[in-house]
Short mmCIF file of C-alpha atoms in Angstrom, two decimals:
data_model
loop_
_atom_site.label_atom_id
_atom_site.label_comp_id
_atom_site.label_asym_id
_atom_site.label_seq_id
_atom_site.Cartn_x
_atom_site.Cartn_y
_atom_site.Cartn_z
CA MET Y 157 101.31 186.18 15.28
CA LYS Y 158 99.52 182.91 14.53
CA TYR Y 159 96.16 182.40 12.95
CA LEU Y 160 93.49 179.80 12.26
CA VAL Y 161 90.67 179.81 9.73
CA PHE Y 162 87.58 177.70 10.41
CA PRO Y 163 83.99 177.30 9.14
CA ALA Y 164 81.27 179.13 11.06
CA GLN Y 165 80.03 176.25 13.21
CA LEU Y 166 79.82 175.99 17.00
CA PRO Y 167 81.69 172.65 17.31
CA SER Y 168 84.72 174.35 15.71
CA VAL Y 169 84.67 176.97 18.48
CA GLU Y 170 84.61 174.25 21.09
CA ARG Y 171 87.60 172.51 19.52
CA ILE Y 172 89.66 175.68 19.19
CA CYS Y 173 89.03 176.74 22.78
CA GLU Y 174 89.89 173.32 24.16
CA ASP Y 175 93.04 172.93 22.06
CA LEU Y 176 94.27 176.40 22.86
CA LEU Y 177 93.60 176.27 26.56
CA ASN Y 178 94.88 172.72 27.00
CA SER Y 179 98.17 173.15 25.19
CA LEU Y 180 99.28 176.69 24.58
CA LEU Y 181 97.88 178.17 27.75
CA SER Y 182 98.29 175.19 30.07
CA GLY Y 183 100.34 177.10 32.64
CA LEU Y 184 97.54 179.50 33.51
CA SER Y 185 96.04 180.01 36.95
CA LYS Y 186 92.42 178.96 37.41
CA LYS Y 187 91.28 182.57 37.28
CA ASP Y 188 93.17 183.43 34.07
CA ARG Y 189 92.03 180.21 32.45
CA PHE Y 190 88.40 180.98 33.27
CA ASN Y 191 88.61 184.61 32.13
CA LEU Y 192 90.41 183.88 28.89
CA SER Y 193 88.21 180.91 28.09
CA LEU Y 194 85.17 183.12 28.60
CA LEU Y 195 86.52 185.85 26.31
CA LEU Y 196 87.51 183.37 23.61
CA ARG Y 197 84.18 181.55 23.64
CA GLU Y 198 82.19 184.76 23.74
CA SER Y 199 83.95 186.36 20.80
CA LEU Y 200 84.10 183.19 18.67
CA ASN Y 201 80.48 182.24 19.41
CA ASN Y 202 79.36 185.75 18.49
CA ALA Y 203 81.19 185.49 15.17
CA VAL Y 204 79.55 182.13 14.41
CA LEU Y 205 76.05 182.89 15.70
CA HIS Y 206 75.56 186.57 14.94
CA GLY Y 207 78.26 187.37 12.38
CA CYS Y 208 77.84 184.37 10.09
CA ARG Y 209 74.50 183.03 11.38
CA CYS Y 210 76.01 179.53 11.53
CA ASP Y 211 76.51 179.44 7.76
CA PRO Y 212 79.27 176.81 7.25
CA ARG Y 213 80.09 178.33 3.84
CA LYS Y 214 81.38 181.37 5.70
CA PHE Y 215 84.70 181.40 7.49
CA ILE Y 216 86.14 182.96 10.61
CA THR Y 217 89.74 184.00 11.00
CA PHE Y 218 91.12 183.78 14.50
CA SER Y 219 94.52 185.44 14.97
CA TYR Y 220 96.42 185.48 18.25
CA GLU Y 221 99.63 186.43 19.92
CA ASP Y 222 100.61 184.87 23.21
CA ARG Y 223 102.89 187.33 25.02
CA GLU Y 224 104.49 187.12 28.45
CA GLU Y 225 101.96 189.24 30.30
CA THR Y 226 99.14 189.48 27.80
CA PHE Y 227 97.19 187.46 25.29
CA TRP Y 228 96.00 189.36 22.23
CA PHE Y 229 93.54 187.99 19.75
CA GLN Y 230 91.38 189.04 16.85
CA VAL Y 231 88.23 187.41 15.48
CA GLU Y 232 87.12 188.35 11.98
CA ASP Y 233 84.00 186.92 10.36
CA GLN Y 234 82.63 187.08 6.82
CA GLY Y 235 79.27 188.44 7.94
CA PRO Y 236 77.83 191.91 7.25
CA GLY Y 237 78.99 193.36 10.58
CA PHE Y 238 76.77 195.19 13.07
CA ASN Y 239 76.30 198.56 14.74
CA TRP Y 240 78.48 197.99 17.80
CA ARG Y 241 78.18 201.65 18.86
CA LEU Y 242 74.50 201.11 19.54
CA GLN Y 243 75.20 197.89 21.43
CA LYS Y 244 77.83 199.59 23.57
CA THR Y 245 75.30 202.00 25.09
CA ARG Y 246 72.67 199.35 25.85
CA ALA Y 247 72.89 197.23 28.99
CA PRO Y 248 70.67 194.14 28.84
CA SER Y 249 67.76 194.00 31.27
CA ILE Y 250 67.46 190.95 33.52
CA ASP Y 251 64.53 189.64 31.50
CA GLN Y 252 66.67 189.60 28.38
CA SER Y 253 68.30 186.22 27.85
CA ASP Y 254 70.93 187.50 25.40
CA GLY Y 255 73.13 190.55 24.81
CA ARG Y 256 75.68 190.00 27.57
CA GLY Y 257 78.72 189.64 25.33
CA PHE Y 258 79.58 193.31 25.54
CA SER Y 259 79.33 193.35 29.34
CA ILE Y 260 81.64 190.34 29.46
CA PHE Y 261 84.23 192.05 27.24
CA LEU Y 262 84.03 195.16 29.44
CA HIS Y 263 84.49 193.22 32.69
CA TYR Y 264 87.09 190.67 31.63
CA SER Y 265 89.34 192.21 28.97
CA GLN Y 266 92.05 194.84 29.32
CA SER Y 267 90.67 196.44 26.16
CA PHE Y 268 88.60 195.55 23.13
CA HIS Y 269 87.52 197.22 19.94
CA TYR Y 270 85.63 196.57 16.75
CA ASN Y 271 86.50 197.72 13.25
CA GLU Y 272 84.23 200.23 11.54
CA LYS Y 273 82.06 197.56 9.89
CA GLY Y 274 81.66 195.53 13.08
CA ASN Y 275 82.85 192.18 11.72
CA CYS Y 276 86.28 192.20 13.32
CA LEU Y 277 86.86 192.24 17.07
CA GLU Y 278 90.22 192.69 18.74
CA ILE Y 279 90.74 191.83 22.43
CA LEU Y 280 93.68 192.27 24.76
CA TYR Y 281 93.74 190.20 27.93
CA ARG Y 282 96.25 190.89 30.70
CA PHE Y 283 97.12 187.88 32.89
CA HIS Y 284 96.37 188.35 36.60
CA ASP Y 285 98.77 185.69 37.87
CA PRO Y 286 102.26 184.57 36.82
CA ARG Y 287 102.27 181.65 34.42
CA ARG Y 288 103.85 178.29 35.20
CA ASN Y 289 105.78 176.97 32.23
CA MET B 51 72.51 166.19 30.78
CA LEU B 52 70.83 166.74 34.15
CA ASP B 53 70.59 164.92 37.42
CA VAL B 54 67.09 165.49 38.89
CA GLN B 55 65.81 165.02 42.45
CA LYS B 56 62.44 165.96 43.93
CA HIS B 57 61.82 166.61 47.63
CA GLY B 58 58.39 167.99 48.53
CA SER B 59 57.88 171.30 46.78
CA THR B 60 61.52 171.59 45.72
CA THR B 61 63.04 170.11 42.61
CA THR B 62 66.84 170.05 42.45
CA ILE B 63 68.64 169.71 39.16
CA LYS B 64 72.36 169.28 38.65
CA PRO B 65 73.91 170.03 35.24
CA LEU B 66 76.67 167.49 34.70
CA LYS B 67 78.68 169.58 32.24
CA ASP B 68 79.79 173.19 31.84
CA LEU B 69 77.00 175.46 30.69
CA VAL B 70 78.58 176.73 27.50
CA SER B 71 77.51 177.01 23.89
CA GLN B 72 75.31 174.13 22.77
CA GLU B 73 75.21 172.60 26.26
CA SER B 74 73.12 175.62 27.28
CA THR B 75 70.50 174.82 24.66
CA GLY B 76 70.45 171.23 25.91
CA PHE B 77 70.04 172.48 29.50
CA LEU B 78 67.08 174.65 28.54
CA SER B 79 65.38 171.83 26.62
CA ALA B 80 65.92 169.44 29.54
CA VAL B 81 64.42 171.92 32.02
CA LYS B 82 61.44 172.53 29.74
CA GLY B 83 60.87 168.78 29.68
CA LEU B 84 60.59 168.56 33.49
CA ASP B 85 57.27 168.38 35.25
CA LEU B 86 57.58 171.24 37.74
CA SER B 87 53.84 171.63 38.38
CA MET B 88 54.20 170.51 42.03
CA SER B 89 57.37 172.53 42.68
CA LYS B 90 57.55 175.96 44.22
CA THR B 91 61.30 176.26 43.85
CA LEU B 92 63.76 174.97 41.32
CA VAL B 93 67.22 174.57 42.85
CA VAL B 94 70.08 174.37 40.36
CA ASP B 95 73.15 172.68 41.83
CA PHE B 96 76.20 174.13 40.05
CA CYS B 97 78.86 172.01 41.76
CA GLN B 98 79.93 170.48 38.43
CA VAL B 99 79.78 173.70 36.42
CA THR B 100 83.25 175.22 36.18
CA LEU B 101 82.54 177.39 33.15
CA ILE B 102 79.54 179.31 31.90
CA ASP B 103 79.24 181.77 29.00
CA SER B 104 76.57 184.25 27.95
CA MET B 105 74.54 181.45 26.35
CA GLY B 106 74.58 179.61 29.68
CA LEU B 107 73.60 182.77 31.54
CA GLY B 108 70.86 183.26 28.97
CA ALA B 109 69.56 179.74 29.62
CA LEU B 110 69.38 180.46 33.37
CA ILE B 111 67.60 183.75 32.76
CA ALA B 112 65.11 182.13 30.39
CA THR B 113 64.41 179.53 33.09
CA TYR B 114 63.98 182.29 35.69
CA ASN B 115 61.55 184.15 33.41
CA THR B 116 59.46 181.03 32.77
CA LEU B 117 59.27 180.12 36.45
CA LYS B 118 58.52 183.68 37.53
CA ALA B 119 55.58 183.81 35.13
CA GLN B 120 54.21 180.67 36.82
CA GLY B 121 54.72 182.02 40.36
CA GLN B 122 57.72 179.76 40.97
CA SER B 123 61.28 180.65 41.90
CA ILE B 124 64.82 179.57 41.08
CA LYS B 125 67.90 179.35 43.27
CA VAL B 126 71.41 178.46 42.07
CA ILE B 127 73.68 176.84 44.67
CA LYS B 128 77.25 175.48 45.06
CA ILE B 129 78.68 177.86 42.49
CA HIS B 130 82.44 177.77 41.78
CA PRO B 131 84.19 181.10 42.61
CA GLU B 132 84.88 182.23 39.04
CA VAL B 133 81.37 181.35 37.87
CA PHE B 134 79.94 183.08 40.95
CA GLY B 135 81.97 186.21 40.14
CA LEU B 136 80.65 186.27 36.58
CA MET B 137 77.05 185.84 37.72
CA LYS B 138 77.48 188.73 40.16
CA ASN B 139 79.18 190.89 37.54
CA MET B 140 76.25 190.30 35.23
CA GLY B 141 73.79 191.23 38.00
CA LEU B 142 71.98 187.90 38.30
CA ASP B 143 72.12 188.11 42.11
CA ARG B 144 69.78 191.08 42.02
CA HIS B 145 66.96 188.90 40.75
CA PHE B 146 67.38 185.43 42.23
CA ASP B 147 69.46 183.74 44.91
CA ILE B 148 72.93 182.60 43.98
CA LEU B 149 75.07 180.85 46.57
CA PRO B 150 78.80 180.09 46.33
CA LEU B 151 80.36 176.67 46.79
#
């Protein structure tokens, strides 16, 4: 398992996603690249925006394991957490311009779960297509 | 950054970057800065958008809500397959037209 620690700022998320997808995961099909990029951005952005409220004095730990058929990762922030059980039962209405992170995790990950406090998210992604290495 | 064209009662805008993270905020600000008083429909050309996240979807929905309140409509065209799939999965097609590339 590898991990990165970075300050809670959106440009850091951008850099991590680009670096990871351009190097480590370069052999992915278009579909897998899109799906994984979406999951990474969604979870990291949530940690920055909602978990740490963009406070650069707070840090986010991103751990990951790149396996043959799956990509596992965990995002832990230093924020107070949130009631994810409540969020899980609420689908956003069309007029709502936020709150789609959960739906994205449901549609695009193999599985995901939060810790009790709600400040640590774990996601497992299963690749759809064989990887070219 | 947006490319903007006006033809009669239709204004077409083309985002020139993926609609993710802070780009989405920029998109929303740019749209708010447009004079759409003579337009009935805002067409968003997605041919250069290969990735969108929930912030980008949120920016589209906020635009849809604003236009709807003014009696105007939005249509998103030339959408890449993966982006189109996400927009359908999130149910955006139930509220405004989305057309694949």
